[in-house]
Coordinates of C-alpha atoms and ligand atoms in Angstrom, one line a residue:
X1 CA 167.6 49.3 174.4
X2 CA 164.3 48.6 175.9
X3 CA 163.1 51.3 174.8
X4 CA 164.2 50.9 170.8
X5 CA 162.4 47.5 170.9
X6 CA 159.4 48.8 172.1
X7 CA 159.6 51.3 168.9
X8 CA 160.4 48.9 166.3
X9 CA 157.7 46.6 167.8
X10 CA 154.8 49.3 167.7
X11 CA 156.4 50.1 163.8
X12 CA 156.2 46.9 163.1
X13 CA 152.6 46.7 164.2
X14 CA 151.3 49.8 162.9
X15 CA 152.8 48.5 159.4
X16 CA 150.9 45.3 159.4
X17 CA 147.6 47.3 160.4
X18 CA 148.1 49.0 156.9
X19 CA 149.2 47.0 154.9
X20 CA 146.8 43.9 155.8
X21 CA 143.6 46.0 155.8
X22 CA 142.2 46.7 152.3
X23 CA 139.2 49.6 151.5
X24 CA 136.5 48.0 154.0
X25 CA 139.0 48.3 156.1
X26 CA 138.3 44.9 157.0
X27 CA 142.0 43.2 158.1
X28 CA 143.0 40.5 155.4
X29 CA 139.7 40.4 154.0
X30 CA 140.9 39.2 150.7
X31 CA 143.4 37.1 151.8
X32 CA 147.0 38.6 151.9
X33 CA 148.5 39.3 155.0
X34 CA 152.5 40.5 155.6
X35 CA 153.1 37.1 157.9
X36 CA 152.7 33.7 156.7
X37 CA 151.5 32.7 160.5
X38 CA 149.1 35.2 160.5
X39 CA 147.9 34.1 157.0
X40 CA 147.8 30.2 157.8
X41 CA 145.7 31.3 161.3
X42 CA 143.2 33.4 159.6
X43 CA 142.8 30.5 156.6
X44 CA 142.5 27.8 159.7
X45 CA 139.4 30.1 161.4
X46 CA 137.8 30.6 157.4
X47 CA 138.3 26.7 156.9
X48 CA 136.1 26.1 160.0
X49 CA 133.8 28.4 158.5
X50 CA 133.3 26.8 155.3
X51 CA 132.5 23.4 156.5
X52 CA 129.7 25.0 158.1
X53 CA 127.9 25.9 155.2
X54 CA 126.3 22.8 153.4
X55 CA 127.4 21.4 150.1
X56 CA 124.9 23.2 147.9
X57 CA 126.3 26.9 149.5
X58 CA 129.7 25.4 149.3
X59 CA 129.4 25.0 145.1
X60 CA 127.8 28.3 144.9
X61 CA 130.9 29.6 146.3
X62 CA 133.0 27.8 144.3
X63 CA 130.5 29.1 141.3
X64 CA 130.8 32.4 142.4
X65 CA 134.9 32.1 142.4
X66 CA 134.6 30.7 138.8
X67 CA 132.3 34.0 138.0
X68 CA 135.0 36.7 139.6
X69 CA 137.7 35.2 138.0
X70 CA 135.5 35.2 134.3
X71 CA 135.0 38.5 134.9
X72 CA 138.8 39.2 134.6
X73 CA 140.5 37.0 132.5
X74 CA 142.1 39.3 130.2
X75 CA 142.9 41.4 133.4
X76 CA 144.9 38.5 134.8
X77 CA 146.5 37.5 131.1
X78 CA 147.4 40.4 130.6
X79 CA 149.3 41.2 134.3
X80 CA 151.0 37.7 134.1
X81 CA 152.7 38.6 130.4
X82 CA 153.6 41.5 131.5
X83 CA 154.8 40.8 135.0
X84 CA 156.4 37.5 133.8
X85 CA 157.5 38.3 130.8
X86 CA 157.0 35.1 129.3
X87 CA 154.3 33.5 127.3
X88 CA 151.4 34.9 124.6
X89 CA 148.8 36.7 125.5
X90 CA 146.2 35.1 123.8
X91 CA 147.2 31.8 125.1
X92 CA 146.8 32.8 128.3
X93 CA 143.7 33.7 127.7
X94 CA 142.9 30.2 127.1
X95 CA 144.3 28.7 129.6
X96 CA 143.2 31.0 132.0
X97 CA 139.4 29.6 131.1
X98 CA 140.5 26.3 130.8
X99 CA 141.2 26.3 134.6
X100 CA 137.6 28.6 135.2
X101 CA 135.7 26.2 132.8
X102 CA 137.3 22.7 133.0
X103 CA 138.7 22.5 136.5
X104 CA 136.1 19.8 138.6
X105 CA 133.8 21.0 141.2
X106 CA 132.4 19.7 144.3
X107 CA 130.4 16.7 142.0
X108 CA 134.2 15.6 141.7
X109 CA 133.6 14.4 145.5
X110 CA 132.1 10.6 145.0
X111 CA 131.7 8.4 147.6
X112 CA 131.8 4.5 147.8
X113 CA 130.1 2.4 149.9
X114 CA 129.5 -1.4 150.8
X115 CA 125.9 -3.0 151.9
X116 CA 125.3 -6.1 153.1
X117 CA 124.1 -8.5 156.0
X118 CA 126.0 -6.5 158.2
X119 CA 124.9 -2.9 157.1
X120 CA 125.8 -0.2 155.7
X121 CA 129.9 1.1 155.1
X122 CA 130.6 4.5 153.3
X123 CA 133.8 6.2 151.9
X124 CA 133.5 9.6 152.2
X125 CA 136.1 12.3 151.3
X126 CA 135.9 15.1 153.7
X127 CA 138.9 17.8 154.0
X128 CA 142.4 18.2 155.1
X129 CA 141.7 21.4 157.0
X130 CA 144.4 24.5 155.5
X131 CA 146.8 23.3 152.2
X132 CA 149.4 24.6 151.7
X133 CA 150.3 25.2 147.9
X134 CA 153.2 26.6 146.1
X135 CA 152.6 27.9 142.4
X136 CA 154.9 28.3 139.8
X137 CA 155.9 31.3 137.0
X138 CA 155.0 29.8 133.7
X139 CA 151.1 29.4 135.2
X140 CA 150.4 31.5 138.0
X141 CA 146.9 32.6 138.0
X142 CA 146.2 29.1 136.2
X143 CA 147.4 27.4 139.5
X144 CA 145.9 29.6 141.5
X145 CA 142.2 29.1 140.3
X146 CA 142.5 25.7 139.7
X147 CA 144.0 24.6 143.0
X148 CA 141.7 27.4 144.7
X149 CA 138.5 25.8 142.8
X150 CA 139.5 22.2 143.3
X151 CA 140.6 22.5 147.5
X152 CA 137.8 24.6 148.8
X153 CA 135.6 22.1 146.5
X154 CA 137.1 19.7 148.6
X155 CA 136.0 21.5 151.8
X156 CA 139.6 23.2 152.8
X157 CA 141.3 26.5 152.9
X158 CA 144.6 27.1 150.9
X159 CA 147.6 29.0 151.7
X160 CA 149.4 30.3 148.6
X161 CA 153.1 30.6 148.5
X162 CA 153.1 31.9 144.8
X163 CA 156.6 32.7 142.6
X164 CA 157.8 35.8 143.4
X165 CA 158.2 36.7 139.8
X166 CA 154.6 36.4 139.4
X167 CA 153.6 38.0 143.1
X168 CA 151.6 40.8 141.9
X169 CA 149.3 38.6 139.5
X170 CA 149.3 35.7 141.6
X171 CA 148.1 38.4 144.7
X172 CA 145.5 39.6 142.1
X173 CA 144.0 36.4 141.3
X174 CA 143.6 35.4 145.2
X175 CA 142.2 38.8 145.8
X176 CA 139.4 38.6 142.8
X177 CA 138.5 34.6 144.3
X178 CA 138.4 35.8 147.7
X179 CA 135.7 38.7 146.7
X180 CA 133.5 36.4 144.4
X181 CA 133.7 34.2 147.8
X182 CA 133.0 37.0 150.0
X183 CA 130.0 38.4 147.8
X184 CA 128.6 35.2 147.8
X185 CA 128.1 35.1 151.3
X186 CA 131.1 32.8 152.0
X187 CA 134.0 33.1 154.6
X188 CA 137.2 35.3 154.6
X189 CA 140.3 34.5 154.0
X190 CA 139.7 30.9 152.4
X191 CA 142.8 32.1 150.2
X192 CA 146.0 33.6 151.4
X193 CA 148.7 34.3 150.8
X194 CA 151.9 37.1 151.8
X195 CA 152.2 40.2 150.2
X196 CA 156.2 39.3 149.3
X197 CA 156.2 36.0 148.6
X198 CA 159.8 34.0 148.9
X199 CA 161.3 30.9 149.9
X200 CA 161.6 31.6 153.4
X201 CA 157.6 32.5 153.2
X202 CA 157.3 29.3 151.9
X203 CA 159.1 27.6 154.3
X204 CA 157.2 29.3 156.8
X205 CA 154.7 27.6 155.5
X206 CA 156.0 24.4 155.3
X207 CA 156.4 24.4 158.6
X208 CA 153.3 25.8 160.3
X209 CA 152.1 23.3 162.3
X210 CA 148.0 24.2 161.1
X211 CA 149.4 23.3 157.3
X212 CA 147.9 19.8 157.0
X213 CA 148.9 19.4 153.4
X214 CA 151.5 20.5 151.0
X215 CA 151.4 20.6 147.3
X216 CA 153.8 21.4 145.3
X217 CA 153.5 22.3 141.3
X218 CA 157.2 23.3 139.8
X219 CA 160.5 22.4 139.3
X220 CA 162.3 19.3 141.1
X221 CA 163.6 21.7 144.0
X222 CA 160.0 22.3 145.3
X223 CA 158.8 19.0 144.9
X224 CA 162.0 17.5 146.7
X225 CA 161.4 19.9 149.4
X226 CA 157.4 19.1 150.3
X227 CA 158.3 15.8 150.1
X228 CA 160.6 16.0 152.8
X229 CA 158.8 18.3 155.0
X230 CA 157.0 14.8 156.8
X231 CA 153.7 16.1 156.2
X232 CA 151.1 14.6 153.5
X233 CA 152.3 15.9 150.0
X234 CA 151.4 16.0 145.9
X235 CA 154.6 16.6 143.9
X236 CA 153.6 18.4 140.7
X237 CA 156.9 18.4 138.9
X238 CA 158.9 19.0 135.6
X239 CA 159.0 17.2 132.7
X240 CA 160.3 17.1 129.5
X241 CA 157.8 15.5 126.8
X242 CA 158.8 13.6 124.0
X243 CA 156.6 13.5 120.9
X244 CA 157.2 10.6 118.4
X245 CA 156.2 10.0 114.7
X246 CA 156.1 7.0 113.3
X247 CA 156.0 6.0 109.5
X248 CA 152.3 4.9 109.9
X249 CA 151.2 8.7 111.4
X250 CA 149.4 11.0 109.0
X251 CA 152.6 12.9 109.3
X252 CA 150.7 16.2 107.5
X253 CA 148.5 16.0 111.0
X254 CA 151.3 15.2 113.0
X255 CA 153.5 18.5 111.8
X256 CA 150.4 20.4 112.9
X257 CA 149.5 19.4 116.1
X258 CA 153.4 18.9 117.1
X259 CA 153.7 22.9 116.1
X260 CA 150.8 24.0 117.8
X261 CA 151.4 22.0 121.0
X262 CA 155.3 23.1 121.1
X263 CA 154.4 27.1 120.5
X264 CA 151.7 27.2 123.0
X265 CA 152.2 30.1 125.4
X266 CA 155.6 29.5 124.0
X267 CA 156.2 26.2 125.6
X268 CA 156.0 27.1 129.0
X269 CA 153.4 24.5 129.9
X270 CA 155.0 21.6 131.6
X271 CA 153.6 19.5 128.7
X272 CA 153.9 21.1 126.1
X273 CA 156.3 19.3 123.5
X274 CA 160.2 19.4 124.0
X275 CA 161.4 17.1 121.6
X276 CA 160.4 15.2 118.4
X277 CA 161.8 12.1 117.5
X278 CA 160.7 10.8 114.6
X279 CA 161.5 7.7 112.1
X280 CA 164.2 8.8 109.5
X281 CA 161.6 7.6 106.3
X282 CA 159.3 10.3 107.8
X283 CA 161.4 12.7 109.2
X284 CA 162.0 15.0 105.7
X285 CA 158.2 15.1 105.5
X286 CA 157.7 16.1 108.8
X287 CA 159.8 18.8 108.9
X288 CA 158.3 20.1 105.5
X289 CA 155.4 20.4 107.1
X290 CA 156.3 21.7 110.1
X291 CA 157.6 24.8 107.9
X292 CA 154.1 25.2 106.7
X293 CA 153.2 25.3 109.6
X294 CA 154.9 28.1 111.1
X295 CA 158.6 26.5 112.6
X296 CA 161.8 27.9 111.1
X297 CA 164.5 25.3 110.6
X298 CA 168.0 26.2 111.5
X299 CA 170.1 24.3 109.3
X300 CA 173.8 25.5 109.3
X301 CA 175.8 23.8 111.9
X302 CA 176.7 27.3 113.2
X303 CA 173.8 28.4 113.5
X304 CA 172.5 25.5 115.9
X305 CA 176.0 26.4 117.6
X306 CA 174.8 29.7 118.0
X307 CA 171.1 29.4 119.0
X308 CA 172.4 27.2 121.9
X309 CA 174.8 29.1 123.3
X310 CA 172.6 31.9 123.1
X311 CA 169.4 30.1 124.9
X312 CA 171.0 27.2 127.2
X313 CA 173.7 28.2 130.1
X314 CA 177.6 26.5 130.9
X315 CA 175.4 24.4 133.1
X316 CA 173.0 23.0 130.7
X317 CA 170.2 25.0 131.9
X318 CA 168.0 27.7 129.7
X319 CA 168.7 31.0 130.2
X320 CA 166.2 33.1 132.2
X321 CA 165.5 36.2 129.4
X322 CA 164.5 33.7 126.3
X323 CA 162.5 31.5 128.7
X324 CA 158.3 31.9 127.4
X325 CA 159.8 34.1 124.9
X326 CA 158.3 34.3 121.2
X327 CA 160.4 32.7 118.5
X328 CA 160.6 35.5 116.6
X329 CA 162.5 37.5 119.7
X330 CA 164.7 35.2 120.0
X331 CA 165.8 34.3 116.2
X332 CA 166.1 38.7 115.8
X333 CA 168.9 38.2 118.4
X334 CA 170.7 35.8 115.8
X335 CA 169.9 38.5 113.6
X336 CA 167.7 36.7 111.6
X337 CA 164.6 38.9 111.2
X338 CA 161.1 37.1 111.0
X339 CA 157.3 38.1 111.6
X340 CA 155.2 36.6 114.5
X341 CA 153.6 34.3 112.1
X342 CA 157.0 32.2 113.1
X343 CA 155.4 30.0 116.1
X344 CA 158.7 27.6 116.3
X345 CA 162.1 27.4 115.8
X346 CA 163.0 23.7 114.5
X347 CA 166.4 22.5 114.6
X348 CA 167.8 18.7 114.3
X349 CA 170.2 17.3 116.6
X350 CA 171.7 14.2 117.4
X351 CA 170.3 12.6 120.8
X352 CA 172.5 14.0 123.6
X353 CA 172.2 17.5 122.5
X354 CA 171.3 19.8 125.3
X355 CA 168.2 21.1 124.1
X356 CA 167.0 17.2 123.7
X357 CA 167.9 16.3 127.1
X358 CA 166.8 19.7 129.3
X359 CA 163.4 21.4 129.6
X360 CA 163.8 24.3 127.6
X361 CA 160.5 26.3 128.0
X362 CA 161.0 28.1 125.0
X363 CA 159.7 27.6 121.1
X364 CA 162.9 26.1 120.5
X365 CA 162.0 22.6 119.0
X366 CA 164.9 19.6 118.6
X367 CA 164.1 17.3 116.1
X368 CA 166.3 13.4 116.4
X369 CA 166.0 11.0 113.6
X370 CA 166.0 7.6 114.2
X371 CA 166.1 4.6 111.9
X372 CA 162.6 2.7 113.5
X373 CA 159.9 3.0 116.1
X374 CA 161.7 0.8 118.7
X375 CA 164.8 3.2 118.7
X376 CA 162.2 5.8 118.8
X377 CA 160.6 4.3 121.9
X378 CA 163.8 3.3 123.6
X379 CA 164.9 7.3 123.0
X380 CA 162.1 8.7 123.9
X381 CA 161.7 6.4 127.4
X382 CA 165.3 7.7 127.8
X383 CA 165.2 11.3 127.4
X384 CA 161.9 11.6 129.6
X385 CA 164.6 11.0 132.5
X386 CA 161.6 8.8 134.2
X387 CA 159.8 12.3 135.5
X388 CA 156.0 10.0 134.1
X389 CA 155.2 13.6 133.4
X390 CA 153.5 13.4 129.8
X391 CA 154.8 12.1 126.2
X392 CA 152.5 12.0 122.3
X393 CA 152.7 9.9 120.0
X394 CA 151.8 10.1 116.4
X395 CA 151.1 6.5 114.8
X396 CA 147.9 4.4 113.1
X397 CA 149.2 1.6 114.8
X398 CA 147.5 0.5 117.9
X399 CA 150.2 -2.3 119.0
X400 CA 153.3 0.6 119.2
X401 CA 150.9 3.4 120.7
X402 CA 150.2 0.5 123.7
X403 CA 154.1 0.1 123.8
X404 CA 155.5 3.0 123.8
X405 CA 152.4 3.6 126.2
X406 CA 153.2 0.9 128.8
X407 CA 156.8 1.7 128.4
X408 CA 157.6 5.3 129.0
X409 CA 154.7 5.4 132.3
X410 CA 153.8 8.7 131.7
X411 CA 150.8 10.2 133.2
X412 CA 149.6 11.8 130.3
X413 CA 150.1 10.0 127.5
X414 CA 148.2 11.5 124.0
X415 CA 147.9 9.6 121.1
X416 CA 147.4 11.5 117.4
X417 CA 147.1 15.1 118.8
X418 CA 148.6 17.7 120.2
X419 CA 150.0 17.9 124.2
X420 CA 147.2 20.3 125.7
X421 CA 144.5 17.2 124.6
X422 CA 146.1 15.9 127.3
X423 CA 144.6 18.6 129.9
X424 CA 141.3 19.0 128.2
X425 CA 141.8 21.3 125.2
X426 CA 140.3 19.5 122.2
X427 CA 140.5 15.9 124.3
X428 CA 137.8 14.8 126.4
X429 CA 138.3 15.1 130.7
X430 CA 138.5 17.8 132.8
X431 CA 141.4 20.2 133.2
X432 CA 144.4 20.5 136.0
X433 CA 147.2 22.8 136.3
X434 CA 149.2 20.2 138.9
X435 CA 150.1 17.0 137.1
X436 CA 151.2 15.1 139.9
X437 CA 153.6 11.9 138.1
X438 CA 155.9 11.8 141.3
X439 CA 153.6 11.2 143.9
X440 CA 150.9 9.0 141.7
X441 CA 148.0 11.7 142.4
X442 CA 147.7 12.4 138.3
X443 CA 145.6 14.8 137.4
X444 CA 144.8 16.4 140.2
X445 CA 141.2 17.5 141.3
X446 CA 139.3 18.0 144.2
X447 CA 139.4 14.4 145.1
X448 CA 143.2 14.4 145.2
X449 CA 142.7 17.0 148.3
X450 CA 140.5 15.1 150.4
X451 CA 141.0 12.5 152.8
X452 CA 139.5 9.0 152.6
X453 CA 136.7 8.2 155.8
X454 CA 134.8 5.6 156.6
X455 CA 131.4 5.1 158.2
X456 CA 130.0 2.0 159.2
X457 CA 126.2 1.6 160.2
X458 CA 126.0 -1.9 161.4
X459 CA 123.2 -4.1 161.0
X460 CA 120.6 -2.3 158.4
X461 CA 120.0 -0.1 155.4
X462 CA 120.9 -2.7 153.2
X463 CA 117.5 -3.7 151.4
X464 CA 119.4 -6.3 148.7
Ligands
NAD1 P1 160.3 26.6 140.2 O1 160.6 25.3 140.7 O2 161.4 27.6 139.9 O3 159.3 27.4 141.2 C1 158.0 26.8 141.5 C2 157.6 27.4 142.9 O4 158.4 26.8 143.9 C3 157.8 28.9 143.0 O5 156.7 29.4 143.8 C4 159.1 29.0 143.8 O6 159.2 30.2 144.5 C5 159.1 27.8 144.7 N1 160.3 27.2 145.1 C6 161.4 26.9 144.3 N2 162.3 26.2 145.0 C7 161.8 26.1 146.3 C8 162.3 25.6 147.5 N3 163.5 25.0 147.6 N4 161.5 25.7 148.6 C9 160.3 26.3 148.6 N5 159.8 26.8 147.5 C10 160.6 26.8 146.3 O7 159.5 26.4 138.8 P2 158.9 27.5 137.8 O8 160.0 28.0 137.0 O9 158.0 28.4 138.5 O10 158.0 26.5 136.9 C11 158.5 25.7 135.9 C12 158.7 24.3 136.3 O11 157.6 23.8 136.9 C13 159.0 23.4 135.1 O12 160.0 22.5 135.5 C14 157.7 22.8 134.8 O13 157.8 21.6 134.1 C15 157.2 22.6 136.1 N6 155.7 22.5 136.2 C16 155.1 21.4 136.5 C17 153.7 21.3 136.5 C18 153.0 20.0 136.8 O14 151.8 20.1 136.9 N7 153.7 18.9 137.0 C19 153.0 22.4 136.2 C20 153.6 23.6 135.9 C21 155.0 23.7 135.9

């Protein structure tokens, strides 16, 4: 017996040798290691490391992480559609350098500070020590390097416990961050991760007692669960964005921007559009448009019948294989046969229809008409189950945008465009990939992962 212990032990050793030492042979040199401990332990030593370094070395790391992963965007867009299955291509592409680009850097880092008779007071944020993050499916790399870019900014490590449907491009991405880090003269092992990610991993990583901070960016199982784990957490969860038109909107705008926005990397991002509602004198317009503009409308009441028990489960739920997928896949298995050119798939329904109340994450667009804009607003408020994730509006009038606004809390909340303004693609700010409405963060950046200190010279340096 003592002896088959001591076997398994030295397998079990001789295994994590291989597997964690890459071709310097270096052990978990970029970052992914068989056992979450050993993972959060190396990322503790590498985050003592980095503060070290002063802030100039510490952006030219974060430069040089921006530069790796530049160097292999379509390499990463291209693994996550294939691993995933879900998405476009050429949308990922874009967001992929929307995170590189757009995501804030260590300038993001202000301080505040008070003078007066009695001195000098500052606010500085300094680090957390090791984060712990978990990513989701629909944007793995696109958490990965934004978090990554906005945490070590911030002066920390980050412990990755990625989707397992998206381990192998997720692993990739911390790999190509960790060598632009390394190259650039930086510490080890300021990413990690496991090489088989799962929820016991990431429980493991919860609870790892060098894990300062958690965040979470998915669905409302993961956010429930860092918010219970009694350590400091940001809740990045779902939502389920309403888009409404008024009679005032340049409705041939409006069809656009609502199309595009709903058939981006086919509606996987959490704010992308998931439901129009729109006023009933407008609504026959809107649609037209939408049509030239690439949706297909569903008419027949059968047909709707069918496209919903195709796409959404007994539980109200969609189902897994038409998740991300193109609309053109998923009208051929109606057996209607259409070319790519087909973004969306437009279909109205009255309010409590399924694919009006759940997050869908697929081109498939419900349209409700409404007789005015306050049933619009009231609806809208409604069917965004309170998640103050993001809702658009399209109207000229300043008085309902402010409304509907102040009403429906959202944290994004774009006016006369489409959703991804709201993160930075043709809207002004900066760019996140962890929308954190539960927990008040917002957009997160590398701010959102520091912690607040303050200093207090007393009795000079103020020269007022
Ligand atoms: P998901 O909740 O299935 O998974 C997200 C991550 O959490 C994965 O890494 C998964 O392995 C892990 N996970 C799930 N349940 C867990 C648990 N109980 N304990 C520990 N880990 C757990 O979500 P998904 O399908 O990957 O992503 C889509 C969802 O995420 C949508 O609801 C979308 O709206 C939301 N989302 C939100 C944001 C945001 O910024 N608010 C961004 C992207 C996606």
């Amino acid at each position: 017996m003592v002896e088959e212990l001591k076997i398994e032990e030295i397998i079990r050793r001789v295994m994590k040798e291989i597997s964690s030492k890459n071709e310097t042979g270096e052990e978990g040199a970029y970052g992914i290691f068989q056992d979450m401990n050993d993972a959060v332990d190396a990322a503790y030593i590498a985050q003592k490391e980095l503060i070290g370094f002063n802030l100039e070395t510490r952006g030219k790391f974060i430069e040089a992480m921006r530069q790796a992963a530049r160097q292999n965007v379509e390499l990463l867009s291209k693994m996550a559609h294939e691993e995933t299955d879900m998405g476009r291509y050429e949308d990922k592409i874009l967001k992929n350098r929307l995170a590189i680009e757009k995501t804030p850097g260590i300038e993001d880092l202000g301080s505040e500070v008070f003078t007066g008779d009695d001195g000098l007071t500052l606010i500085e944020l300094s680090p957390y020590g090791v984060i712990g993050s978990i990513s989701p499916v629909t944007n793995p790399s696109e958490t990965i390097i934004c978090n990554a870019i906005g945490m070590i900014a911030a002066g920390n490590a980050v412990a990755f416990s990625p989707h397992p449907s998206a381990k192998k491009t997720s692993l990739k991405t911390i790999e190509i961050l960790n060598k632009g880090i390394i190259e650039a003269g930086g510490p080890k092992n300021l990413i990690v991760a496991v090489e088989n990610p799962s929820i016991e991993q990431a429980e493991a990583m919860m609870k790892h007692k060098k894990i300062n901070m958690l965040v979470a960016t998915g669905g409302p199982g993961v956010v429930k669960s860092v918010l219970s784990s009694g350590k400091k957490a940001i809740g990045a969860g779902a939502g389920n964005p309403p888009a409404v038109v008024d009679e005032t909107a340049d409705i041939e705008k409006a069809a656009r921007d609502i199309i595009a926005g709903c058939s981006f990397d086919n509606n996987l991002p959490c704010v992308a559009e998931k439901e129009v509602i729109v006023v009933d004198s407008v609504a026959d317009y809107l649609i037209f448009n939408m049509k030239k503009n690439g949706a297909y409308e569903l008419k027949e009441k059968d047909l709707i019948e069918q496209l919903e028990k195709l796409v959404v489960n007994e539980k109200g739920y969609p189902v897994k294989e038409f998740v991300g997928k193109n609309a053109d896949y998923i009208l051929s298995k109606m057996g209607i046969k259409c070319d790519d050119s087909i973004r969306a798939i437009i279909v109205e329904v009255p309010k409590s229809h399924p694919f009006v109340v759940g997050e869908l994450m697929m081109p498939v667009l419900p349209i409700v008409r409404v007789n005015d804009v306050e049933e619009a607003i009231k609806l809208a408020v409604e069917v965004e189950h309170g998640f103050k994730h993001t809702a658009i509006m399209h109207s000229k009038n300043i008085d309902r945008l402010s409304k509907f606004a102040k009403e429906i809390q959202t944290t994004i909340f774009v006016k006369n465009g489409p959703s991804f303004a709201g993160i930075g693609v043709g809207g002004e700010g900066y760019a996140t990939f962890t929308i954190a409405g539960p927990t008040g963060e917002g957009l997160t950046s590398a701010k959102s992962f520091a912690r607040r200190r303050r200093c207090t010279l007393v009795g000079g340096f103020s020269i007022k």
